[in-house]
Amino acid sequence: QTGSANTNPSDSADDEYITSVSIGTPAQVLPLDFDTGSSDLWVFSSETPKSSASGHVTYSPSKSSTAKKLSGSTWSIEYGDKSSSSGDVYTDVVTIGGFSVKTQAVESATKVSTQFVQDTVISGLVGLGFDIGNQVSPRPQKTWFSNAASSLAEPLFTADLRHQETGSYNFGFIDTSLAKGTIGYTPADGSEGYWGFTATGYSVGGAQLNRNSITGIADTGTTLLLLPDNIVDAYYNNVESAEYDDSQEGVVFDCSEDLPSFSFGVGGQTITISGDLLNLTPIEEGSSTCFGGLQSSADIGINIFGDVALKAALVVFDLGNERLGWAQK
Ligand SMILES: Cc1cc(CN)n(C)n1
């Protein structure tokens, strides 16, 4: 068995990617953010305060004949960007891309932080990280993918995220036609709940890769490519108008500049992110100052290969072999 779901950028800056997910009987379809950097499936629901849920599609367990309360279970989560949510737990049937998991823990939000209240294009997240990262207490729950893996043709999924285009999450198979290059594999470290890996080196503007390794995570739920300051500086030293903007909390530059590409080595392959993908968006509607897709990870303590990097590749999240595959797109 396999599953295949389309995913779409939420806005002109590709801030996040929205995928439709069916929950319950009859199906309640919610727009969710697939996040390989976390391990909880949580949704806005009939239990979310009305003022917070305004403008969001919500899940009502009481309207699903297959919903069951997971009594005594609660959850609470905080993300790297300080957004947070918490609540209680149901189990219900969850279908993604035509593949159904019958008894999936669906975490219902009784509290959501402002960032989520304001982000009305999504109704929650589907965590695609490792089960060890699940935040349900007293008994942590499995992710949708973990529950699905043993029934899928292969225990893996792929992410094909695109700039201002429809992409896909495929489960149980690899559509190699989505990639230009060969898929290179490297070990994945799931011990922290993330898809951790080590890139073997990097280069700016098509130069030869150096051998300075970068350890980080492949995170579909983070918009940017977040790397150490020395790499960020090496990149923006090639961008004449680049400067750090305190109010934007990041490097900005003239939108008219031609940005150099950024490449990294992984699994014996070289992934090159084009300069266009590294110009994320004007800092405000109509501004001629643009915000960089590559920013510093110094304040986070972990390097994050977020959507800006993932858009350049077909990425294979191979749970069965505990490895990540990367191919140039
Ligand atoms: C809601 C959310 C998810 C992520 C990435 N794991 N961030 C940074 N924020």
XYZ file of C-alpha atoms and ligand atoms in Angstrom:
338
model
C 0.000 0.000 0.000
C 1.008 3.604 -0.616
C -0.272 7.159 -0.148
C 0.245 10.333 -2.137
C -0.856 13.807 -1.061
C -0.391 17.155 -2.755
C 1.026 19.988 -0.720
C 0.849 23.716 -1.445
C 2.786 26.776 -0.307
C 0.646 28.820 2.115
C 1.636 32.217 0.661
C 3.958 34.050 -1.744
C 6.904 33.515 0.608
C 6.434 29.724 0.797
C 6.199 30.263 4.575
C 4.659 26.852 5.168
C 3.128 24.007 3.165
C -0.514 22.974 3.478
C -1.737 19.404 3.027
C -5.372 18.230 3.339
C -5.970 15.497 5.905
C -9.223 13.577 6.532
C -10.115 12.815 10.137
C -13.097 10.829 11.456
C -16.336 9.360 10.109
C -17.770 11.027 8.107
C -14.488 12.627 7.005
C -13.659 16.036 8.376
C -11.004 17.573 6.094
C -8.466 19.890 7.697
C -5.532 21.845 6.167
C -2.473 20.768 8.159
C 1.245 21.588 8.214
C 3.428 18.457 7.852
C 6.403 18.836 10.163
C 9.349 16.425 10.103
C 10.758 18.483 12.999
C 8.123 17.361 15.512
C 6.119 14.240 16.406
C 2.592 15.274 17.380
C -0.553 15.350 15.235
C -2.629 18.132 16.750
C -5.640 20.078 15.495
C -7.861 23.044 16.179
C -11.085 21.487 17.435
C -14.511 21.990 18.997
C -12.533 22.234 22.268
C -10.449 25.209 21.129
C -11.721 28.495 22.583
C -14.093 30.056 20.040
C -12.111 33.327 20.007
C -8.925 31.386 19.147
C -10.581 29.101 16.592
C -12.207 31.919 14.636
C -11.295 31.569 10.939
C -9.900 28.045 11.374
C -11.387 24.749 10.139
C -11.892 22.611 13.245
C -12.237 18.897 14.120
C -15.284 17.894 16.181
C -14.776 14.456 17.755
C -18.438 14.456 18.824
C -19.408 14.426 15.143
C -17.244 11.422 14.333
C -18.689 7.931 14.918
C -15.155 6.507 15.112
C -13.713 9.029 17.607
C -12.770 7.741 21.056
C -11.458 9.824 23.966
C -8.001 8.658 25.116
C -8.949 9.154 28.735
C -6.388 10.685 31.059
C -4.053 11.727 28.243
C -2.930 15.305 27.700
C -0.306 17.012 25.571
C 1.657 20.254 25.500
C 4.230 21.345 22.939
C 6.506 24.328 22.290
C 8.274 24.790 18.941
C 11.593 26.387 18.076
C 9.842 29.631 17.153
C 8.276 29.778 20.656
C 4.792 28.979 19.337
C 2.906 26.495 21.516
C -0.316 24.521 21.975
C -1.791 21.980 24.389
C -4.919 19.921 25.034
C -6.370 16.431 25.347
C -6.369 13.381 23.074
C -8.761 11.307 20.956
C -8.159 8.411 18.633
C -9.811 8.384 15.239
C -9.256 7.297 11.653
C -6.822 9.621 9.837
C -6.439 9.415 6.057
C -3.568 11.088 4.194
C -3.167 10.735 0.442
C -5.631 7.847 0.365
C -3.919 5.815 3.090
C -5.858 5.365 6.361
C -4.576 4.742 9.848
C -7.563 3.432 11.835
C -6.531 4.350 15.352
C -4.424 7.481 15.205
C -3.907 9.712 18.245
C -5.475 13.033 17.321
C -4.394 15.697 19.787
C -7.184 18.218 20.288
C -6.126 21.762 21.197
C -7.740 23.391 24.223
C -5.058 26.104 24.108
C -3.105 27.629 21.154
C -0.570 30.468 21.132
C -1.087 33.696 19.217
C 1.050 32.602 16.258
C -1.352 29.709 15.626
C -4.497 31.814 16.216
C -3.278 34.259 13.571
C -2.184 31.578 11.085
C -5.700 30.784 9.840
C -4.500 28.889 6.749
C -3.614 25.854 8.881
C -5.636 23.957 11.459
C -2.736 22.151 13.100
C 0.304 19.998 12.435
C 1.119 16.440 11.423
C 4.380 15.532 13.125
C 6.542 13.299 10.914
C 9.487 13.096 13.308
C 10.451 10.064 15.408
C 8.002 8.725 18.026
C 10.452 9.507 20.836
C 9.589 13.174 20.325
C 5.842 12.765 20.991
C 4.541 15.005 23.784
C 1.474 13.054 24.974
C 1.481 12.190 28.661
C 1.368 9.794 30.507
C 1.802 7.460 27.475
C 3.493 8.983 24.364
C 1.648 8.217 21.110
C 2.904 7.169 17.678
C 3.010 9.470 14.677
C 0.744 8.842 11.716
C 3.717 7.674 9.658
C 4.967 5.357 12.406
C 1.506 3.770 12.591
C 1.386 3.497 8.784
C 4.941 2.266 8.174
C 4.376 -1.452 8.732
C 1.513 -1.478 6.211
C 3.199 0.662 3.565
C 4.997 -0.992 0.625
C 8.225 0.498 2.054
C 8.685 2.161 5.470
C 9.586 5.555 4.004
C 8.087 8.809 2.748
C 9.346 11.519 0.415
C 8.956 15.293 0.463
C 8.863 17.216 -2.814
C 8.347 20.833 -1.748
C 8.295 23.476 -4.480
C 8.544 27.253 -4.824
C 5.063 28.656 -5.590
C 3.956 25.328 -7.022
C 2.091 22.236 -5.891
C 4.430 19.580 -4.501
C 3.808 16.228 -2.794
C 4.327 13.984 0.187
C 4.443 10.349 -0.970
C 4.215 7.473 1.484
C 5.587 3.958 0.864
C 7.267 4.640 -2.478
C 9.852 6.821 -4.194
C 8.875 8.509 -7.471
C 12.386 9.015 -8.817
C 10.981 10.987 -11.769
C 10.520 13.888 -9.317
C 14.314 14.290 -9.179
C 16.975 15.202 -11.728
C 19.905 13.682 -9.871
C 20.738 10.407 -8.161
C 19.481 9.906 -4.607
C 22.382 9.962 -2.165
C 21.774 8.406 1.258
C 23.248 9.293 4.618
C 22.491 7.930 8.119
C 19.622 9.622 9.980
C 19.886 10.163 13.751
C 16.396 10.041 15.273
C 17.553 10.055 18.917
C 16.266 13.595 19.549
C 13.027 13.003 17.639
C 14.275 14.933 14.582
C 15.664 13.676 11.260
C 19.287 14.532 12.065
C 22.095 14.174 9.514
C 25.505 15.546 8.590
C 26.257 17.414 5.381
C 29.857 16.837 4.327
C 30.649 20.362 3.136
C 29.329 23.445 1.386
C 30.118 26.085 -1.222
C 28.836 29.451 -2.416
C 28.121 30.309 -6.039
C 29.098 27.015 -7.638
C 32.622 26.855 -6.181
C 34.073 23.487 -5.207
C 32.583 22.041 -2.000
C 34.790 22.452 1.056
C 35.028 19.676 3.659
C 33.500 21.592 6.558
C 30.739 19.273 7.767
C 27.407 20.638 8.990
C 25.269 18.615 11.397
C 21.595 19.569 11.353
C 18.037 18.410 10.815
C 15.766 18.084 7.786
C 12.720 20.051 8.916
C 9.710 20.554 6.625
C 8.039 22.693 9.329
C 10.726 25.396 9.309
C 10.655 27.943 6.491
C 14.329 28.928 6.409
C 17.781 27.412 5.995
C 19.412 28.135 9.375
C 23.196 27.625 9.538
C 26.185 28.803 11.647
C 27.272 32.458 11.437
C 30.561 31.683 9.651
C 28.628 30.105 6.767
C 25.993 32.839 6.694
C 28.738 35.488 6.555
C 30.637 33.616 3.821
C 27.444 33.613 1.755
C 26.342 37.225 2.251
C 29.892 38.564 1.693
C 28.972 37.895 -1.950
C 25.830 40.022 -1.728
C 26.845 43.662 -2.026
C 23.747 45.207 -0.395
C 23.331 42.592 2.377
C 23.005 43.873 5.930
C 21.552 42.655 9.215
C 18.150 44.284 9.890
C 17.359 44.397 13.618
C 13.617 44.883 13.123
C 13.426 41.967 10.668
C 15.818 39.928 12.869
C 17.693 38.741 9.813
C 19.855 39.603 6.806
C 18.121 41.666 4.121
C 19.315 42.960 0.739
C 18.136 44.798 -2.382
C 15.560 42.663 -4.158
C 17.294 43.564 -7.443
C 20.500 41.723 -6.504
C 21.339 38.478 -8.255
C 22.026 36.107 -5.356
C 24.674 33.393 -5.575
C 23.616 29.763 -5.189
C 24.448 27.751 -2.053
C 25.465 24.084 -2.267
C 25.952 21.356 0.326
C 27.229 17.812 0.055
C 25.184 14.907 1.402
C 25.279 11.175 0.745
C 27.848 11.629 -2.004
C 25.601 14.072 -3.878
C 25.744 17.859 -4.166
C 22.495 19.758 -3.562
C 22.537 23.253 -5.046
C 19.988 25.828 -3.888
C 19.584 28.437 -6.627
C 19.973 32.123 -5.799
C 16.284 32.626 -6.625
C 15.270 30.166 -3.897
C 17.457 32.101 -1.450
C 15.546 35.333 -2.012
C 12.554 34.655 0.152
C 10.345 37.697 -0.163
C 10.135 41.492 0.147
C 10.156 42.466 3.827
C 6.808 44.180 3.228
C 4.355 44.182 0.354
C 5.902 46.191 -2.470
C 9.217 46.827 -0.682
C 12.460 46.724 -2.707
C 14.225 45.203 0.314
C 14.129 41.416 0.469
C 14.608 38.914 3.310
C 17.170 36.131 2.961
C 16.222 32.454 2.927
C 19.582 31.655 4.603
C 19.800 32.982 8.157
C 21.813 32.310 11.313
C 21.168 29.320 13.580
C 23.315 30.827 16.356
C 20.364 31.602 18.667
C 18.786 28.164 18.167
C 21.648 25.786 18.942
C 20.818 23.468 16.056
C 21.239 23.827 12.290
C 17.994 23.501 10.362
C 17.677 22.526 6.705
C 14.175 23.930 6.371
C 11.968 24.483 3.326
C 14.467 26.780 1.550
C 16.883 23.833 1.356
C 14.259 21.107 0.906
C 12.804 22.918 -2.145
C 16.040 22.188 -4.036
C 15.708 18.437 -3.526
C 13.608 15.315 -3.457
C 14.127 14.132 0.127
C 13.590 10.515 1.231
C 12.786 10.005 4.923
C 13.643 6.310 5.201
C 12.575 5.031 8.637
C 13.227 1.385 7.759
C 16.907 2.022 7.083
C 17.262 5.017 9.472
C 18.624 7.132 6.637
C 17.887 10.272 4.642
C 18.064 10.390 0.847
C 18.710 13.595 -1.096
C 18.486 14.138 -4.853
C 18.839 17.412 -6.791
C 15.574 18.570 -8.378
C 4.939 25.325 14.499
C 6.362 25.094 14.189
C 6.932 23.919 13.670
C 8.288 24.204 13.532
C 9.367 23.315 12.987
N 9.446 22.067 13.596
N 8.486 25.478 13.948
C 9.733 26.221 13.966
N 7.297 26.038 14.346
